[in-house]
Amino acid sequence: MTNKNPKSKILNLLLPWLDALAITAWGVLMLRYWQTNKLNLLIHPNFFGLVIVAGIGFIIIGLFKMQELWKRRRRDVTPNMQHISLFPPGWGSAFLLITVILGFIITPQVFASDKALQGGVTTDLLGSTRVKPQAFRVTVRPEERSLVDWVRTLNVYPEPDAYTGQKVKVQGFVIHPPDIGKEYLFLARFVLTCCAADAYPVGLPVKLQNNQERYSPDTWLEVEGQMVTESLGDKRKLTIAATSLKKIPQPENPYSY
Amino acid sequence: MNQLNNGFTIFLSLLVEAMPFLLLGVLFSSLLLFFVDERKLVEKMPTNPLLGALVGSMIGFLFPVCECGNVPVARRFLMQGVPTPVAIGFLLAAPTINPIVIWATWTAFRDQPEIVVLRVVFSLAIATIIGFVFSFQKDLNPIVQPAIARYMKFNPPAQPETKRRGKRYQVQQEAPVSNLLQSGTYILGGKAGIPLRIDPSVVPPTLISTTSKPLGDKLRLVVDNSIQELRELGGVMILGSAIAAAIQVLAPRDLILSLGAGPISSILVMLILAVVVSICSTVDSFFALSFASTFSSGSLLAFLVFGPMIDIKSVGLMLSIFKPKTIFYLFAVAAQLTFLFTLFLNLHVF
């Protein structure tokens, strides 16, 4: 490739534009996720500010470069001396651009039971120290606890009998783990600690009455009932004895934190 | 199809999470290039290899960059003629030894403060040891990528004013270059691969003393440099995240988990997991926390110490500095040291 080659001349003119475009597009994509409330499917709210600022940063850098390219469109710019290429020219930007385009086309998806099962959700998940006890309020009425609150409380004090008879009203989605019987289902929610890459499911088994429907996986339910202790897979587990199961739409923000 | 979409969501989330840190790292490394007089920086670096490695490991505290951002900085350090032990120490320890990461670790392991302290101590120790080991390699040519070696050959680092042992880290200089065409004196520059003569006589003055230029020009150079590094490192990060997401979706995690109770096997599994789950060091403590119940404390530490040093993403990025062989050595020595330290803890302390 020499400057005499017309093809490389065109490349020389086009590639800087491609760079600026790719970087600007990334900034736009980040802000778009934020605007369309899709950011909470990808990362923990703690990082929203960071992503928004970075998105603005990318856009500023990209636009700055475009403006400069437009001003100097007839001049050759000397390449930066200290730069070392890993890829052939244009590849890096192409990767960035392809990913951005995919990001605009494909909507991030809310994880469901298949991911939970694949991540090894078993009844053993209960009592994982993964959920940290947070502001611990003794005064909270049992029926006001969310599913994650219950699992957190259980981590602090794991004896299932301590909760027997307490009222429950929780929301989550249905999982059918292979290792629990037909009269049970597992109600779960995903918890995000940093980003979707480390989303993990937490939940509680639900004991169904004889005539209750065993909803299909991924159905969002509001379960009311009271706490009992059941033996599941040779272990005593805190279980919700359901008095009512109500189908609900998937919440606006399906993840807990 | 659903698996694919899950994988894509993980892939995107890794990228969206990492991009801000990449931007921070790249901006910082560009600012370092144009606003810091590297000659002064090189002068200030201790020439004693052990001390240098320790100082390099600590520099991360001043510049909070995680593993997505520290590679460009380390690369810049090397090219500016900062002694090898300092650059290696920085490369290995900067992702862990910085306020943000320490704070995140503290948040996650508030009930086990020893994890937080030992994470810092082990990372410092391992980075210092490896930096010290690499100080015995005086000639960088066999270990760095040819392009870097060539750059350094023709842009020898600034002479420290103190002549005392300052020569020790000088890259070996060749006899004066004739004006005839030389092999290895051209690099493909960032702009569409225009071959460019790397020769001090044709280096634009902008790069010789950038610190004395007007602010507007500096800013333009910062943006240009940032764009080049974003393009390169962003491309690599995309490949790394894609691999990490694929592994997350395809490898059954419970298989990995079922291995993790013994003092030795748990550490080995955590070392592997540290490589497989290329998670940013600012947030990896929360990830490690999820295994606190099933894995030994030593193995959690192994994850927290080794993970930031080497993960899939940073291997790709490090290829922009070192030859594969060098990375393998870094990788192997860091893994072995982490293994020994944490195994000692598992067997004798916890």
Coordinates of C-alpha atoms in Angstrom, one line a residue:
Chain A
M1 CA 0.0 0.0 0.0
T2 CA 1.5 3.3 -1.0
N3 CA 0.0 6.7 -1.4
K4 CA 0.2 6.3 -5.1
N5 CA -2.5 3.7 -4.9
P6 CA -5.9 5.3 -5.5
K7 CA -7.6 2.7 -3.4
S8 CA -5.5 3.5 -0.4
K9 CA -6.1 7.2 -0.9
I10 CA -9.8 6.6 -0.6
L11 CA -9.2 4.5 2.5
N12 CA -7.1 7.2 4.0
L13 CA -9.9 9.6 3.6
L14 CA -12.6 7.2 4.8
L15 CA -11.0 5.4 7.8
P16 CA -10.7 8.4 10.1
W17 CA -14.4 9.1 9.4
L18 CA -15.2 5.5 10.3
D19 CA -13.3 5.8 13.6
A20 CA -15.2 9.0 14.5
L21 CA -18.5 7.4 13.5
A22 CA -17.9 4.2 15.5
I23 CA -17.0 6.1 18.6
T24 CA -19.9 8.6 18.3
A25 CA -22.3 5.7 17.7
W26 CA -21.1 4.0 20.9
G27 CA -21.9 7.1 22.8
V28 CA -25.3 7.3 21.2
L29 CA -26.0 3.6 22.0
M30 CA -25.1 4.1 25.6
L31 CA -27.4 7.1 26.0
R32 CA -30.1 5.3 24.0
Y33 CA -30.1 2.4 26.5
W34 CA -30.4 4.9 29.2
Q35 CA -33.3 6.7 27.5
T36 CA -35.2 3.6 26.7
N37 CA -34.8 2.2 30.2
K38 CA -32.8 -0.7 28.8
L39 CA -29.8 0.1 30.9
N40 CA -31.2 -1.7 33.9
L41 CA -31.3 -5.0 31.9
L42 CA -27.5 -4.6 31.4
I43 CA -25.9 -3.1 34.5
H44 CA -26.5 -2.2 38.1
P45 CA -28.0 1.3 38.7
N46 CA -24.8 2.3 40.6
F47 CA -23.0 2.4 37.2
F48 CA -25.7 4.3 35.3
G49 CA -24.0 7.7 36.0
L50 CA -20.7 6.3 34.8
V51 CA -22.2 5.0 31.5
I52 CA -24.1 8.2 30.8
V53 CA -21.0 10.3 31.4
A54 CA -18.9 7.9 29.2
G55 CA -21.6 8.1 26.5
I56 CA -21.4 11.8 26.5
G57 CA -17.6 11.6 26.4
F58 CA -17.7 9.3 23.4
I59 CA -20.0 11.6 21.6
I60 CA -17.9 14.7 22.3
I61 CA -14.7 12.9 21.2
G62 CA -16.4 11.6 18.0
L63 CA -17.9 14.9 17.1
F64 CA -14.7 16.8 17.8
K65 CA -12.8 14.5 15.5
M66 CA -15.5 14.8 12.8
Q67 CA -15.4 18.6 13.0
E68 CA -11.6 18.5 12.7
L69 CA -11.8 16.1 9.7
W70 CA -14.2 18.4 8.0
K71 CA -11.9 21.3 8.4
R72 CA -8.8 19.5 7.2
R73 CA -10.5 17.4 4.6
R74 CA -7.9 18.3 1.9
R75 CA -4.8 17.6 4.0
D76 CA -3.0 14.5 5.0
V77 CA -2.7 14.2 8.7
T78 CA 0.5 12.6 9.9
P79 CA -0.3 9.5 11.9
N80 CA 0.6 9.4 15.5
M81 CA 4.1 8.0 16.0
Q82 CA 3.4 6.1 19.1
H83 CA 0.6 4.1 17.8
I84 CA 0.9 0.4 17.2
S85 CA -1.7 -1.4 15.2
L86 CA -2.9 -4.8 16.3
F87 CA -5.4 -5.1 13.4
P88 CA -5.1 -4.2 9.8
P89 CA -6.4 -0.7 9.3
G90 CA -10.1 -0.3 9.8
W91 CA -10.7 -3.5 11.6
G92 CA -10.9 -2.1 15.1
S93 CA -13.4 0.5 14.0
A94 CA -15.3 -2.2 12.1
F95 CA -15.6 -4.3 15.2
L96 CA -16.8 -1.3 17.2
L97 CA -19.3 -0.3 14.4
I98 CA -20.6 -3.9 13.9
T99 CA -21.2 -4.3 17.6
V100 CA -23.0 -0.9 17.8
I101 CA -25.2 -1.9 14.9
L102 CA -26.1 -5.2 16.6
G103 CA -26.7 -3.3 19.8
F104 CA -29.2 -1.0 18.0
I105 CA -30.9 -4.0 16.3
I106 CA -31.1 -6.6 19.0
T107 CA -32.8 -5.7 22.2
P108 CA -31.1 -7.0 25.3
Q109 CA -33.3 -9.7 26.8
V110 CA -34.5 -10.3 30.3
F111 CA -33.0 -13.5 31.7
A112 CA -35.5 -16.2 32.3
S113 CA -35.7 -19.7 33.8
D114 CA -33.4 -21.3 31.2
K115 CA -30.6 -19.1 32.3
A116 CA -31.4 -19.8 35.9
L117 CA -31.3 -23.5 35.4
Q118 CA -28.2 -23.3 33.3
G119 CA -26.6 -21.3 36.1
G120 CA -27.3 -24.2 38.3
V121 CA -30.3 -23.0 40.3
T122 CA -31.1 -25.8 42.6
T123 CA -32.8 -25.8 45.9
D124 CA -29.2 -25.5 47.2
L125 CA -29.2 -21.9 46.1
L126 CA -31.1 -21.1 49.2
G127 CA -28.7 -20.0 51.9
S128 CA -26.1 -18.9 49.5
T129 CA -24.3 -16.0 51.1
R130 CA -24.4 -14.2 47.8
V131 CA -27.2 -11.9 48.9
K132 CA -25.9 -9.5 51.4
P133 CA -28.1 -8.5 54.2
Q134 CA -28.7 -4.8 53.7
A135 CA -30.5 -2.3 55.8
F136 CA -32.1 -4.7 58.1
R137 CA -35.4 -3.6 59.5
V138 CA -37.0 -5.8 62.1
T139 CA -40.1 -3.8 62.0
V140 CA -41.0 -4.8 58.4
R141 CA -44.1 -6.9 58.3
P142 CA -43.5 -10.3 56.9
E143 CA -46.0 -9.9 54.1
E144 CA -44.2 -6.7 53.0
R145 CA -40.9 -8.5 52.3
S146 CA -40.0 -9.1 48.7
L147 CA -38.6 -12.4 47.6
V148 CA -35.0 -11.1 47.8
D149 CA -35.7 -9.7 51.3
W150 CA -36.8 -13.2 52.4
V151 CA -33.7 -14.8 51.1
R152 CA -31.6 -12.2 52.7
T153 CA -33.4 -12.6 56.0
L154 CA -32.9 -16.3 55.7
N155 CA -29.2 -15.8 55.3
V156 CA -29.0 -13.9 58.5
Y157 CA -31.1 -16.5 60.4
P158 CA -31.3 -19.7 58.4
E159 CA -33.5 -21.8 60.7
P160 CA -36.7 -22.4 58.6
D161 CA -38.9 -23.2 61.6
A162 CA -38.4 -19.6 62.9
Y163 CA -40.6 -18.3 60.2
T164 CA -43.4 -20.9 60.3
G165 CA -46.8 -19.4 59.9
Q166 CA -45.6 -15.9 58.8
K167 CA -47.6 -14.4 56.0
V168 CA -46.0 -14.1 52.6
K169 CA -46.8 -12.0 49.5
V170 CA -44.0 -12.1 46.9
Q171 CA -43.5 -11.7 43.2
G172 CA -41.2 -13.6 40.9
F173 CA -41.0 -15.9 37.9
V174 CA -41.6 -19.6 37.8
I175 CA -38.8 -22.2 37.5
H176 CA -39.3 -25.9 37.4
P177 CA -36.0 -27.3 38.7
P178 CA -35.6 -31.0 37.9
D179 CA -34.9 -31.9 41.5
I180 CA -38.1 -30.9 43.2
G181 CA -41.4 -32.8 43.0
K182 CA -44.5 -32.1 41.0
E183 CA -46.3 -30.4 43.9
Y184 CA -43.7 -27.7 44.1
L185 CA -42.5 -24.9 41.9
F186 CA -39.6 -22.5 42.4
L187 CA -40.3 -18.8 42.5
A188 CA -37.2 -16.8 41.6
R189 CA -35.8 -13.4 40.7
F190 CA -32.5 -12.4 39.2
V191 CA -30.2 -10.2 41.3
L192 CA -27.6 -8.0 39.6
T193 CA -24.5 -7.1 41.4
C194 CA -22.6 -5.4 38.6
C195 CA -23.9 -6.3 35.2
A196 CA -25.9 -8.9 33.4
A197 CA -22.7 -11.0 33.2
D198 CA -23.1 -11.9 36.8
A199 CA -26.8 -12.0 37.3
Y200 CA -27.8 -14.8 39.6
P201 CA -31.2 -16.2 40.6
V202 CA -32.5 -16.3 44.1
G203 CA -35.8 -17.6 45.3
L204 CA -37.9 -19.9 47.4
P205 CA -39.8 -23.1 46.7
V206 CA -43.6 -22.8 46.6
K207 CA -45.8 -25.7 47.7
L208 CA -49.0 -26.0 45.7
Q209 CA -52.3 -27.1 46.9
N210 CA -53.9 -30.1 45.2
N211 CA -56.0 -28.1 42.7
Q212 CA -53.5 -25.3 41.9
E213 CA -52.1 -24.9 38.5
R214 CA -48.4 -25.5 38.1
Y215 CA -47.8 -22.5 35.8
S216 CA -45.3 -22.9 33.0
P217 CA -41.8 -21.6 33.4
D218 CA -41.1 -17.9 33.1
T219 CA -44.7 -16.9 34.1
W220 CA -44.6 -14.0 36.5
L221 CA -46.7 -14.7 39.6
E222 CA -47.7 -13.0 42.7
V223 CA -47.8 -15.7 45.4
E224 CA -49.6 -15.3 48.7
G225 CA -49.5 -17.8 51.5
Q226 CA -47.7 -18.6 54.6
M227 CA -44.3 -20.1 55.5
V228 CA -43.8 -23.7 56.3
T229 CA -40.8 -26.0 56.5
E230 CA -40.6 -28.8 53.9
S231 CA -38.0 -31.4 53.2
L232 CA -36.7 -31.0 49.7
G233 CA -33.8 -33.2 48.5
D234 CA -33.0 -34.3 52.1
K235 CA -32.8 -30.7 53.3
R236 CA -35.3 -28.8 55.4
K237 CA -36.2 -25.7 53.4
L238 CA -38.3 -22.7 54.1
T239 CA -41.2 -23.1 51.7
I240 CA -44.2 -20.9 50.8
A241 CA -47.5 -22.8 51.2
A242 CA -49.5 -21.0 48.6
T243 CA -53.0 -20.0 49.2
S244 CA -53.3 -18.0 46.0
L245 CA -51.4 -17.6 42.8
K246 CA -52.0 -14.7 40.6
K247 CA -50.5 -14.1 37.1
I248 CA -48.9 -10.7 36.8
P249 CA -47.2 -8.9 33.9
Q250 CA -43.4 -8.9 33.9
P251 CA -42.4 -5.9 36.0
E252 CA -40.8 -2.8 34.4
N253 CA -37.6 -3.6 36.1
P254 CA -37.4 -7.4 36.4
Y255 CA -34.1 -7.4 38.3
S256 CA -33.4 -6.9 42.0
Y257 CA -30.2 -5.4 43.4
Chain B
M1 CA -31.8 -19.0 19.8
N2 CA -32.6 -18.0 23.4
Q3 CA -29.1 -19.1 24.5
L4 CA -27.8 -16.9 21.7
N5 CA -29.8 -13.9 22.9
N6 CA -28.7 -14.5 26.5
G7 CA -25.1 -14.6 25.3
F8 CA -25.5 -11.4 23.4
T9 CA -27.1 -9.7 26.4
I10 CA -24.1 -10.8 28.6
F11 CA -21.7 -9.6 25.8
L12 CA -23.4 -6.2 25.6
S13 CA -23.5 -5.8 29.4
L14 CA -19.8 -6.5 29.7
L15 CA -19.1 -4.0 27.0
V16 CA -21.4 -1.3 28.4
E17 CA -19.8 -1.9 31.8
A18 CA -16.3 -1.8 30.5
M19 CA -16.5 1.1 28.0
P20 CA -16.5 3.9 30.6
F21 CA -13.4 2.3 32.2
L22 CA -11.7 1.9 28.9
L23 CA -12.5 5.6 28.1
L24 CA -11.0 6.6 31.4
G25 CA -7.9 4.6 30.9
V26 CA -7.4 5.8 27.3
L27 CA -8.0 9.4 28.2
F28 CA -5.6 9.1 31.1
S29 CA -2.9 7.5 29.0
S30 CA -3.3 10.2 26.3
L31 CA -3.1 12.9 28.9
L32 CA 0.0 11.3 30.3
L33 CA 1.5 11.4 26.8
F34 CA 0.8 15.1 26.2
F35 CA 0.7 16.7 29.6
V36 CA 3.4 14.9 31.5
D37 CA 7.0 15.6 30.6
E38 CA 8.1 12.0 30.4
R39 CA 11.8 12.9 30.8
K40 CA 10.9 14.2 34.3
L41 CA 8.8 11.1 34.9
V42 CA 11.7 8.8 33.9
E43 CA 14.1 10.7 36.1
K44 CA 11.8 10.3 39.1
M45 CA 11.6 6.5 38.8
P46 CA 13.9 4.7 41.1
T47 CA 16.6 2.7 39.2
N48 CA 16.8 0.0 41.8
P49 CA 14.8 -2.8 40.2
L50 CA 13.1 -4.0 43.5
L51 CA 12.2 -0.5 44.5
G52 CA 11.1 0.4 41.0
A53 CA 8.8 -2.6 40.8
L54 CA 7.3 -1.6 44.2
V55 CA 6.8 2.0 43.1
G56 CA 5.3 0.9 39.8
S57 CA 2.8 -1.3 41.7
M58 CA 1.8 1.7 43.8
I59 CA 1.4 4.2 40.9
G60 CA -2.1 2.7 40.4
F61 CA -3.2 4.4 43.5
L62 CA -2.7 7.8 41.8
F63 CA -4.4 6.7 38.6
P64 CA -7.5 4.6 39.1
V65 CA -7.6 2.5 36.0
C66 CA -8.8 -1.0 35.9
E67 CA -7.6 -3.8 33.7
C68 CA -9.3 -2.4 30.6
G69 CA -7.4 0.9 31.1
N70 CA -4.0 0.0 32.5
V71 CA -2.6 -1.7 29.4
P72 CA -2.4 1.4 27.3
V73 CA -0.8 3.2 30.2
A74 CA 1.8 0.5 30.8
R75 CA 2.5 0.5 27.1
R76 CA 3.0 4.2 27.2
F77 CA 5.3 3.9 30.2
L78 CA 7.5 1.3 28.4
M79 CA 7.7 3.4 25.3
Q80 CA 8.6 6.5 27.3
G81 CA 11.6 4.6 28.7
V82 CA 10.3 4.0 32.2
P83 CA 12.3 1.1 33.6
T84 CA 10.8 -2.3 32.9
P85 CA 10.2 -3.3 36.5
V86 CA 8.2 -0.1 37.1
A87 CA 6.0 -0.8 34.0
I88 CA 5.5 -4.5 34.8
G89 CA 4.7 -3.7 38.4
F90 CA 2.1 -1.1 37.2
L91 CA 0.7 -3.5 34.6
L92 CA 0.1 -6.2 37.2
A93 CA -0.9 -4.2 40.3
A94 CA -2.7 -1.1 39.0
P95 CA -6.0 -2.9 38.5
T96 CA -6.1 -3.9 42.2
I97 CA -4.1 -1.2 44.0
N98 CA -6.3 1.7 43.5
P99 CA -8.9 3.4 45.7
I100 CA -12.0 2.5 43.7
V101 CA -11.2 -1.3 43.7
I102 CA -10.2 -1.3 47.3
W103 CA -13.4 0.4 48.3
A104 CA -15.4 -2.0 46.2
T105 CA -13.6 -5.0 47.9
W106 CA -14.3 -3.5 51.3
T107 CA -18.0 -3.1 50.4
A108 CA -18.2 -6.7 49.5
F109 CA -16.1 -8.2 52.2
R110 CA -16.9 -5.9 55.1
D111 CA -17.2 -8.9 57.4
Q112 CA -13.9 -10.3 56.3
P113 CA -11.5 -7.4 56.4
E114 CA -8.5 -9.8 56.1
I115 CA -9.6 -10.5 52.5
V116 CA -9.4 -6.8 51.6
V117 CA -6.0 -6.4 53.3
L118 CA -4.5 -9.6 51.9
R119 CA -5.7 -8.8 48.4
V120 CA -3.7 -5.6 48.5
V121 CA -0.7 -7.2 50.1
F122 CA -0.6 -10.2 47.7
S123 CA -1.1 -8.1 44.6
L124 CA 1.7 -5.8 45.7
A125 CA 4.0 -8.7 46.5
I126 CA 3.4 -10.6 43.3
A127 CA 3.7 -7.6 41.1
T128 CA 6.9 -6.5 42.8
I129 CA 8.4 -10.0 42.5
I130 CA 7.5 -10.3 38.8
G131 CA 8.7 -6.8 38.1
F132 CA 12.0 -7.7 39.8
V133 CA 12.3 -10.8 37.8
F134 CA 11.8 -9.0 34.5
S135 CA 14.5 -6.4 35.5
F136 CA 17.1 -9.0 34.6
Q137 CA 16.0 -8.8 31.0
K138 CA 18.1 -5.8 29.9
D139 CA 17.3 -6.0 26.2
L140 CA 13.6 -5.6 25.6
N141 CA 13.7 -6.8 22.0
P142 CA 13.1 -10.5 22.7
I143 CA 10.1 -9.8 24.9
V144 CA 8.1 -6.9 23.4
Q145 CA 6.3 -6.8 20.1
P146 CA 8.7 -5.8 17.2
A147 CA 6.9 -2.6 16.6
I148 CA 7.5 -1.4 20.2
A149 CA 11.1 -2.6 20.1
R150 CA 11.6 -0.7 16.9
Y151 CA 10.0 2.4 18.3
M152 CA 12.2 2.3 21.3
K153 CA 15.3 1.6 19.2
F154 CA 14.8 4.8 17.3
N155 CA 13.4 6.8 20.2
P156 CA 15.7 5.9 23.0
P157 CA 14.4 6.9 26.4
A158 CA 15.4 10.2 27.7
Q159 CA 18.7 10.1 29.7
P160 CA 18.1 10.5 33.4
E161 CA 20.2 13.5 34.5
T162 CA 21.6 11.4 37.3
K163 CA 24.2 9.3 35.5
R164 CA 24.3 7.0 38.4
R165 CA 23.3 3.6 37.0
G166 CA 20.9 5.4 34.7
K167 CA 22.4 3.5 31.8
R168 CA 21.2 0.2 33.1
Y169 CA 17.8 0.4 31.5
Q170 CA 18.9 2.1 28.3
V171 CA 17.7 0.0 25.4
Q172 CA 20.7 -1.1 23.5
Q173 CA 21.3 1.4 20.8
E174 CA 22.7 0.6 17.4
A175 CA 25.3 2.4 15.5
P176 CA 24.1 5.6 13.9
V177 CA 21.6 4.8 11.1
S178 CA 22.5 5.6 7.6
N179 CA 20.1 7.4 5.4
L180 CA 19.7 4.4 3.1
L181 CA 16.6 2.4 3.4
Q182 CA 16.7 0.3 6.5
S183 CA 14.6 -2.8 7.3
G184 CA 12.3 -2.4 10.2
T185 CA 12.3 1.4 10.1
Y186 CA 8.8 1.7 8.9
I187 CA 5.6 1.2 10.8
L188 CA 2.1 1.3 9.4
G189 CA 0.7 4.4 11.0
G190 CA -2.8 4.7 12.4
K191 CA -4.1 6.5 9.3
A192 CA -4.9 3.8 6.9
G193 CA -1.5 2.3 7.0
I194 CA 0.7 5.0 5.4
P195 CA 4.1 3.6 5.8
L196 CA 6.1 6.0 7.9
R197 CA 9.8 6.3 8.3
I198 CA 10.6 6.0 11.9
D199 CA 13.7 8.0 12.1
P200 CA 14.5 10.8 14.5
S201 CA 15.1 13.1 11.6
V202 CA 11.6 12.8 10.3
V203 CA 9.7 12.6 13.5
P204 CA 7.4 15.5 13.6
P205 CA 8.4 17.9 16.3
T206 CA 5.0 17.6 17.9
L207 CA 6.1 14.4 19.4
I208 CA 9.5 15.4 20.6
S209 CA 8.4 18.0 23.1
T210 CA 4.7 18.0 23.4
T211 CA 4.7 19.7 26.7
S212 CA 5.6 23.1 25.3
K213 CA 2.8 23.2 22.7
P214 CA -0.3 25.5 23.0
L215 CA -3.3 24.0 24.7
G216 CA -5.4 23.7 21.6
D217 CA -2.9 21.6 19.8
K218 CA -2.4 19.4 22.8
L219 CA -6.1 18.8 23.1
R220 CA -6.3 17.8 19.4
L221 CA -3.4 15.4 19.9
V222 CA -5.1 14.0 23.0
V223 CA -8.3 13.4 21.1
D224 CA -6.4 11.8 18.2
N225 CA -4.5 9.5 20.4
S226 CA -7.6 8.6 22.4
I227 CA -9.4 7.7 19.2
Q228 CA -6.6 5.5 18.0
E229 CA -6.4 3.6 21.3
L230 CA -10.2 3.4 21.6
R231 CA -10.3 1.8 18.2
E232 CA -7.5 -0.7 18.8
L233 CA -8.3 -1.6 22.4
G234 CA -12.1 -1.4 21.9
G235 CA -11.7 -3.9 19.1
V236 CA -9.8 -6.2 21.3
M237 CA -12.2 -5.7 24.2
I238 CA -15.1 -6.7 21.9
L239 CA -13.3 -9.9 20.9
G240 CA -12.6 -10.7 24.6
S241 CA -16.1 -9.9 25.8
A242 CA -17.5 -12.1 23.0
I243 CA -15.3 -15.0 24.2
A244 CA -16.2 -14.4 27.8
A245 CA -19.9 -14.3 27.0
A246 CA -19.7 -17.5 24.9
I247 CA -18.0 -19.3 27.7
Q248 CA -20.6 -18.1 30.2
V249 CA -23.4 -19.4 28.1
L250 CA -21.9 -22.6 26.9
A251 CA -20.0 -23.9 29.9
P252 CA -22.2 -25.3 32.7
R253 CA -21.3 -23.2 35.7
D254 CA -22.4 -25.9 38.2
L255 CA -19.7 -28.1 36.8
I256 CA -17.1 -25.5 37.8
L257 CA -18.8 -25.1 41.1
S258 CA -18.9 -28.8 42.0
L259 CA -15.1 -28.8 42.1
G260 CA -14.7 -26.2 44.8
A261 CA -14.3 -27.6 48.3
G262 CA -10.7 -28.9 48.6
P263 CA -7.9 -26.5 49.6
I264 CA -6.0 -27.2 46.3
S265 CA -8.8 -27.8 43.9
S266 CA -10.8 -24.7 45.0
I267 CA -7.8 -22.5 44.3
L268 CA -7.2 -24.1 40.9
V269 CA -10.9 -23.7 40.0
M270 CA -10.9 -20.1 41.1
L271 CA -7.8 -19.3 39.1
I272 CA -9.5 -20.8 36.0
L273 CA -12.7 -18.9 36.8
A274 CA -10.7 -15.7 37.1
V275 CA -9.6 -16.2 33.5
V276 CA -13.0 -17.4 32.2
V277 CA -15.1 -14.7 33.8
S278 CA -13.3 -11.7 32.6
I279 CA -15.0 -9.3 34.9
C280 CA -13.7 -5.8 35.6
S281 CA -11.6 -5.5 38.8
T282 CA -13.8 -2.7 40.1
V283 CA -16.7 -5.2 40.4
D284 CA -15.1 -8.6 40.7
S285 CA -15.2 -8.6 44.5
F286 CA -19.0 -8.8 44.3
F287 CA -18.7 -11.7 41.9
A288 CA -16.2 -13.4 44.3
L289 CA -18.6 -12.8 47.2
S290 CA -21.1 -15.2 45.5
F291 CA -18.7 -18.0 46.2
A292 CA -18.0 -17.1 49.8
S293 CA -20.2 -19.9 51.0
T294 CA -18.9 -22.7 48.8
F295 CA -15.3 -21.8 48.3
S296 CA -12.3 -21.5 50.7
S297 CA -11.2 -18.0 51.6
G298 CA -7.8 -18.7 50.0
S299 CA -9.4 -19.5 46.7
L300 CA -11.5 -16.3 46.8
L301 CA -8.3 -14.4 47.3
A302 CA -6.7 -16.3 44.4
F303 CA -9.6 -15.0 42.3
L304 CA -9.3 -11.5 43.5
V305 CA -5.5 -11.3 43.1
F306 CA -5.1 -13.2 39.9
G307 CA -8.2 -12.1 38.1
P308 CA -7.2 -8.4 37.6
M309 CA -3.7 -9.4 36.5
I310 CA -4.7 -11.6 33.7
D311 CA -8.1 -12.1 32.1
I312 CA -9.1 -12.9 28.6
K313 CA -9.6 -9.2 27.7
S314 CA -6.2 -8.2 29.0
V315 CA -4.4 -11.0 27.3
G316 CA -5.6 -9.5 24.0
L317 CA -4.6 -6.1 25.1
M318 CA -1.2 -7.3 26.3
L319 CA -0.5 -8.7 22.9
S320 CA -0.2 -5.1 21.8
I321 CA 2.9 -4.8 24.1
F322 CA 4.5 -8.2 24.5
K323 CA 5.2 -11.3 22.5
P324 CA 3.0 -14.3 23.3
K325 CA 5.9 -16.0 25.0
T326 CA 6.4 -13.1 27.4
I327 CA 2.7 -13.1 28.3
F328 CA 2.8 -16.8 28.9
Y329 CA 5.7 -16.3 31.4
L330 CA 3.9 -13.4 33.1
F331 CA 0.7 -15.5 33.3
A332 CA 2.5 -18.6 34.6
V333 CA 4.6 -16.8 37.2
A334 CA 1.6 -14.8 38.5
A335 CA -0.5 -17.9 38.7
Q336 CA 2.1 -19.9 40.5
L337 CA 2.8 -17.2 43.0
T338 CA -0.9 -16.7 43.6
F339 CA -1.4 -20.4 44.0
L340 CA 1.5 -20.7 46.6
F341 CA 0.4 -17.7 48.6
T342 CA -3.2 -18.7 48.9
L343 CA -2.5 -22.4 49.4
F344 CA -0.4 -21.4 52.4
L345 CA -3.3 -19.5 53.7
N346 CA -5.7 -22.4 53.2
L347 CA -3.5 -24.9 54.9
H348 CA -2.1 -22.8 57.8
V349 CA -4.2 -19.8 58.5
F350 CA -7.9 -20.0 57.6

